[in-house]
mmCIF file of C-alpha atoms in Angstrom:
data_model
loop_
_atom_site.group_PDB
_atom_site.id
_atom_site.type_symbol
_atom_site.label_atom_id
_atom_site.label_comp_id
_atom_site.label_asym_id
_atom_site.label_seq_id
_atom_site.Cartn_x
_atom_site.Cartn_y
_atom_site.Cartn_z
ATOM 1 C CA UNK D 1 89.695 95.484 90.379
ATOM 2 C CA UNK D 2 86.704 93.124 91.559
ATOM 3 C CA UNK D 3 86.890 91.715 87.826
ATOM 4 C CA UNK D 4 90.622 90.083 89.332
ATOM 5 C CA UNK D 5 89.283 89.429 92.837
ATOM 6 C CA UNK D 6 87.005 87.119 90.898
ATOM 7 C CA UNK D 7 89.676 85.850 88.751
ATOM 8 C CA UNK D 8 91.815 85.113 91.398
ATOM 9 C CA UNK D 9 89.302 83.637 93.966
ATOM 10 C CA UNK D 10 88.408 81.424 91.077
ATOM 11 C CA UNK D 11 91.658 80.191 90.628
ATOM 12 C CA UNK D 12 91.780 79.319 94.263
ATOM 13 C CA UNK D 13 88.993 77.644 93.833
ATOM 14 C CA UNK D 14 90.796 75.223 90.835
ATOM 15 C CA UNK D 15 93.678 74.817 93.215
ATOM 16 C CA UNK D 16 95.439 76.900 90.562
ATOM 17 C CA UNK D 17 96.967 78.946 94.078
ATOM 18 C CA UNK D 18 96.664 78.055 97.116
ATOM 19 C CA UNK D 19 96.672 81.073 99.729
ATOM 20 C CA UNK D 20 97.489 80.622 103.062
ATOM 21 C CA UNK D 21 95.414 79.804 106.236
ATOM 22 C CA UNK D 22 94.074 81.992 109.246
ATOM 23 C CA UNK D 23 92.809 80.798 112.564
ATOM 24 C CA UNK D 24 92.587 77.808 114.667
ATOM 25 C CA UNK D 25 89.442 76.275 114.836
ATOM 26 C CA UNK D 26 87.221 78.241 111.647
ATOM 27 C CA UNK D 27 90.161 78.642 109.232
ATOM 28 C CA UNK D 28 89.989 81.310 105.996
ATOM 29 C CA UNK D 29 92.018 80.997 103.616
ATOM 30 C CA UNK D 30 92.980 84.144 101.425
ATOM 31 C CA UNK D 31 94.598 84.287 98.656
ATOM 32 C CA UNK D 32 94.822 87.774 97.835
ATOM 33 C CA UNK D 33 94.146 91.679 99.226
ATOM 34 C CA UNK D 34 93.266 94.394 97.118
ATOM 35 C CA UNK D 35 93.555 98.363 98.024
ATOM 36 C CA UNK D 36 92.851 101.004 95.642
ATOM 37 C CA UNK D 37 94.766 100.098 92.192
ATOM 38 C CA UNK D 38 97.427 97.367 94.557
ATOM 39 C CA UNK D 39 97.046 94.258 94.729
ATOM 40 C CA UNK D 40 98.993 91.651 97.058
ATOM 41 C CA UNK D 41 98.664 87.973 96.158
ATOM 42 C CA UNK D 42 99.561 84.726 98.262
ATOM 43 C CA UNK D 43 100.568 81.559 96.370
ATOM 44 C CA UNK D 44 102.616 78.697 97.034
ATOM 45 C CA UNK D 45 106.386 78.561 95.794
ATOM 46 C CA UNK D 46 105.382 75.784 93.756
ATOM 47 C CA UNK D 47 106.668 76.898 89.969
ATOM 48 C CA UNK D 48 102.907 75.258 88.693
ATOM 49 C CA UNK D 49 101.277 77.606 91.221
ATOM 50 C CA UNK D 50 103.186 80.833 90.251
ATOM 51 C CA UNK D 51 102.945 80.317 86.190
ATOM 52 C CA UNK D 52 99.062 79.756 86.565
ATOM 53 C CA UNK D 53 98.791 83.052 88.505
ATOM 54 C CA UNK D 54 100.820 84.541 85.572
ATOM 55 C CA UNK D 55 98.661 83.349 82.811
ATOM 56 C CA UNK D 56 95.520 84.274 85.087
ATOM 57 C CA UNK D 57 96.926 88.024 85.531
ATOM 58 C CA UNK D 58 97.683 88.062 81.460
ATOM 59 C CA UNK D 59 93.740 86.729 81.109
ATOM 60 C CA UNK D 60 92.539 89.751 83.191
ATOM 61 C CA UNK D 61 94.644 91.895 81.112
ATOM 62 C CA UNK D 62 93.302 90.941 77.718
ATOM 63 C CA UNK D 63 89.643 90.952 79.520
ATOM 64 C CA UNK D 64 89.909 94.256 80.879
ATOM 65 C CA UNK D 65 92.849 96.031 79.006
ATOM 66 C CA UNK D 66 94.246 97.162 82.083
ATOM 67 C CA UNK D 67 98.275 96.580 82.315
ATOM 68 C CA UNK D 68 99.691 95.231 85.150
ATOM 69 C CA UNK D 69 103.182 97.036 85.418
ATOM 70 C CA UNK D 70 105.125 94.158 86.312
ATOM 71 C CA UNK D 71 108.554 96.482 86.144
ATOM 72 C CA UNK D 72 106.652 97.647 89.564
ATOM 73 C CA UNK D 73 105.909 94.445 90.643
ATOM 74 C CA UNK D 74 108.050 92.319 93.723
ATOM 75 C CA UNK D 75 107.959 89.067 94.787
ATOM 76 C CA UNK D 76 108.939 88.305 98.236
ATOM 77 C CA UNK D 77 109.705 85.064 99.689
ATOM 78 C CA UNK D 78 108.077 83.570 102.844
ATOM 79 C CA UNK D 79 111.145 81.420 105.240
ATOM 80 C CA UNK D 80 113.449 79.639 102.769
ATOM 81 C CA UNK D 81 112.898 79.655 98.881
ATOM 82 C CA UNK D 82 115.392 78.340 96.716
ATOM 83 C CA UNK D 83 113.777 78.787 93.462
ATOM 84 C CA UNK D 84 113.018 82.963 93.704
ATOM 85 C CA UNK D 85 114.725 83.783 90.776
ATOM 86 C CA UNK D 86 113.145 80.987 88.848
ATOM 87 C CA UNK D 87 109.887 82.902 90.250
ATOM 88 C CA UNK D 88 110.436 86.360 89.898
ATOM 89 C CA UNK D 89 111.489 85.509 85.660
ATOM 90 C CA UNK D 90 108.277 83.732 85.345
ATOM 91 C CA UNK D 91 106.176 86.758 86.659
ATOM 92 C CA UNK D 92 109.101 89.213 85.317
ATOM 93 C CA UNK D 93 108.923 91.054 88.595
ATOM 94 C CA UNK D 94 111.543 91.689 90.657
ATOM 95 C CA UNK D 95 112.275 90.350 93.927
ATOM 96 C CA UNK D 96 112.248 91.822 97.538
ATOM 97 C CA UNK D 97 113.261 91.096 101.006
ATOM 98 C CA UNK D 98 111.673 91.490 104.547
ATOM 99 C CA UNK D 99 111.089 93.616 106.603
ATOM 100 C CA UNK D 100 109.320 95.932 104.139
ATOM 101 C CA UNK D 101 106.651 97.623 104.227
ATOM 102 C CA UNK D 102 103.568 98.150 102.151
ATOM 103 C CA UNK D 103 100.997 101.378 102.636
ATOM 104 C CA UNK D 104 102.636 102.068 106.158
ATOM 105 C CA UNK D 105 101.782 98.455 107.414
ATOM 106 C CA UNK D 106 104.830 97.073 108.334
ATOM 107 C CA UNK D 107 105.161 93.634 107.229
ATOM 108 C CA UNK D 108 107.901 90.913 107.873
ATOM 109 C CA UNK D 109 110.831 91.746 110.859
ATOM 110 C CA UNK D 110 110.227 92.364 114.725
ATOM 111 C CA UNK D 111 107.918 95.534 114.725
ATOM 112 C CA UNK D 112 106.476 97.403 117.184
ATOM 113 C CA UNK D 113 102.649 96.695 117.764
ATOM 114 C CA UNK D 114 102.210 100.542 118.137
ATOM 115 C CA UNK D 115 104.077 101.155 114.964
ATOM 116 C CA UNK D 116 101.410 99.649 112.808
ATOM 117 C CA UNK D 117 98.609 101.552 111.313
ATOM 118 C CA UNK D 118 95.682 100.845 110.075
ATOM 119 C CA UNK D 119 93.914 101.410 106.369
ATOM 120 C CA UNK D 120 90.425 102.067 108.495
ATOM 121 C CA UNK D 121 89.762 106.097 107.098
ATOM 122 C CA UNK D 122 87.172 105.692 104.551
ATOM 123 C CA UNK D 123 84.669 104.197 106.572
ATOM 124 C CA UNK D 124 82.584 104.245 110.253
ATOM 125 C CA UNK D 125 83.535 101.016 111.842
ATOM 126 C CA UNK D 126 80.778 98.996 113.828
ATOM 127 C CA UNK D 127 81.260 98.381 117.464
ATOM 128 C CA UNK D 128 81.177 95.035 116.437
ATOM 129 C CA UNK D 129 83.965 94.949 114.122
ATOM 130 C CA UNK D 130 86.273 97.082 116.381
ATOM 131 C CA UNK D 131 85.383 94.582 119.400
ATOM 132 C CA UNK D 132 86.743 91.947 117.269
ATOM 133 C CA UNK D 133 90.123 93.967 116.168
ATOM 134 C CA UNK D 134 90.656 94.869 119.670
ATOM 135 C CA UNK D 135 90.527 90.883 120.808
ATOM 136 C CA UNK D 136 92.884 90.075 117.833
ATOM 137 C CA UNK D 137 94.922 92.825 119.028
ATOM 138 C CA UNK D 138 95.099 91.891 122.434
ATOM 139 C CA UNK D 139 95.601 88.233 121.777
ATOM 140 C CA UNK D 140 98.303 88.975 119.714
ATOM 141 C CA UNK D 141 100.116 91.114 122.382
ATOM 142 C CA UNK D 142 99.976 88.500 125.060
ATOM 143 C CA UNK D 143 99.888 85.454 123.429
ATOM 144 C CA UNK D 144 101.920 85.997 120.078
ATOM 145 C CA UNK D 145 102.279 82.851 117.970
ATOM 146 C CA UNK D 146 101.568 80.735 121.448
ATOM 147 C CA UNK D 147 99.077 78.058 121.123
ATOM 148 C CA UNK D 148 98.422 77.876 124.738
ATOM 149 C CA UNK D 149 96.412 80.622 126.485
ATOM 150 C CA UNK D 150 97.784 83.396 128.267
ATOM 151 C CA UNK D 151 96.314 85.616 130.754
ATOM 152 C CA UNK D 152 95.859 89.261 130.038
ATOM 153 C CA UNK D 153 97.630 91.169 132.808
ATOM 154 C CA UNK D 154 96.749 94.911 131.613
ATOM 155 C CA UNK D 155 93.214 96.241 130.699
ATOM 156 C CA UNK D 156 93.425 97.261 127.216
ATOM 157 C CA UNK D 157 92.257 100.876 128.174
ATOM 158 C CA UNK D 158 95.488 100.882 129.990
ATOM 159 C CA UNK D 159 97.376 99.783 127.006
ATOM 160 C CA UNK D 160 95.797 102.420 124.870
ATOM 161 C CA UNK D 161 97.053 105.578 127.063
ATOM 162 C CA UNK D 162 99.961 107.067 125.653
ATOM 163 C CA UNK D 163 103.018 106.386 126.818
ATOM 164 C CA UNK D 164 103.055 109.641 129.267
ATOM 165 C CA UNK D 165 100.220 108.406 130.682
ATOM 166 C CA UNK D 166 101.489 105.151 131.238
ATOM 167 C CA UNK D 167 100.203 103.134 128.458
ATOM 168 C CA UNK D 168 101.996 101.683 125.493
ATOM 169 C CA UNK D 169 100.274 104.065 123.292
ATOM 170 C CA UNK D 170 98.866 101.627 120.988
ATOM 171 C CA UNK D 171 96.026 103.392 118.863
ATOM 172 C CA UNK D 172 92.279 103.507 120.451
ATOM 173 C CA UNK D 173 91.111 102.101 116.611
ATOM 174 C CA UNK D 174 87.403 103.534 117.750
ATOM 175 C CA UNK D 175 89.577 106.972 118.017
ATOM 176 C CA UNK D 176 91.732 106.486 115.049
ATOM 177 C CA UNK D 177 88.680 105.941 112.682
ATOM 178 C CA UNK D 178 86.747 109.200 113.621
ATOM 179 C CA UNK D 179 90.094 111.289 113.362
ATOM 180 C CA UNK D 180 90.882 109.783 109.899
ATOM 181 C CA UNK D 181 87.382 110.427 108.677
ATOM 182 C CA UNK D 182 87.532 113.895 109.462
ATOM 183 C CA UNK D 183 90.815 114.239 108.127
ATOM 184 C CA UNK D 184 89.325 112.653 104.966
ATOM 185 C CA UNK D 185 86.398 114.788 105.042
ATOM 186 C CA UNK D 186 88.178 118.080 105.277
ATOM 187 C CA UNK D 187 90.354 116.849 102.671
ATOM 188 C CA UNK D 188 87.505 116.392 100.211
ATOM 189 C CA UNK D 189 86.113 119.789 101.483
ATOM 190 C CA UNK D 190 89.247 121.469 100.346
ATOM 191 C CA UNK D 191 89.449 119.904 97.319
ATOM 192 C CA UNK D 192 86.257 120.833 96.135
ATOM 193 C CA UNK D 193 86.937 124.342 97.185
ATOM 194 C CA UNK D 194 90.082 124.386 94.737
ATOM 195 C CA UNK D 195 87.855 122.824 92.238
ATOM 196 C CA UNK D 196 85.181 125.692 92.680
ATOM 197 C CA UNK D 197 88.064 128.622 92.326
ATOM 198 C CA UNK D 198 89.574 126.890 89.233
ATOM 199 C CA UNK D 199 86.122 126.967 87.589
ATOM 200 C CA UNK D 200 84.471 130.259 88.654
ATOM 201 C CA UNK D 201 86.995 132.494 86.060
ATOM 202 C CA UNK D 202 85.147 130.421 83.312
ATOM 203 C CA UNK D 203 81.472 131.704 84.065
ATOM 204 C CA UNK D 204 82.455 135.177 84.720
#
């Protein structure tokens, strides 16, 4: 999949899509995620933008002969879009409607901040990447959308206790990401295992 990343960051690059924008002051713009064999791309609702993504998504599949089920496909519309069925019959995708959501992570609606997990079990996280979750995380909670600044009336180790314990039981990630790798790790453990059994009849 890093053969589309490319493709698709280059086409950001030609103004072929344009993404949206995150932050304030240092903006990023993204234009697409990628997990595993899913993708999720951002474009405009412009029809220009959406049939160059199509013909860029038919160029990766004659470059890589990988086929993009587009019978699995939806397109879902951000606010007000007039022109989704226009849309979804370029792409020949379907169309959906928020709230959804999309590998657990709720995504659209008014959800619950504790209600959200996150994709963090394959790797160790630095302290320096969970500091900077934990201050999006805690902006978000106090400040929401809110341009002006808010103060923060709870520690966040008070927020993390469960709910018994007084907290809001919003996930300690530092927690989360150490119980997810062992999960992972006696998953692979037991796999192997099963792959060991399955073989041994074969050399005896």
């Amino acid at each position: 999949m890093e053969g589309l990343s490319r493709m698709l960051d280059k086409a950001k690059q030609m103004q072929w899509i344009s993404g949206f924008d995150v932050g304030r002051r240092n903006l990023i713009n993204i234009s697409h995620f990628l997990y595993a064999d899913d993708t999720l791309i951002f474009c405009g609702v412009d029809r220009n933008q959406v049939l160059y993504l199509n013909q860029t998504l038919l160029i990766f599949e004659a470059l890589s002969c990988f086929h993009i089920n587009m019978l699995k496909s939806v397109i879902y519309p951000v606010n007000e879009v007039h022109n989704m069925e226009e849309l979804a019959g370029i792409l020949g995708c379907s169309i959906g409607t928020f709230p959804t959501t999309y590998k657990g992570l709720p995504l659209g609606g008014k959800f619950k901040l504790e209600a959200s997990p996150l994709t963090i079990s394959l790797y160790l996280m630095s302290s320096r990447v969970l500091k900077q979750l934990d201050k999006i995380r805690r902006k978000f909670m106090w400040e929401g959308n809110d341009k002006d600044h808010k103060f923060h009336l709870v520690k966040w180790s008070k927020v993390e206790l469960s709910k018994h314990q007084g907290g809001l039981g919003i996930k300690n990630l530092a927690l989360h990401n150490i119980c997810l790798l062992m999960k992972w790790l006696r998953s692979s453990v037991l796999e192997s295992e099963k792959r060991k059994k399955a073989m041994r009849p074969h050399f005896t």
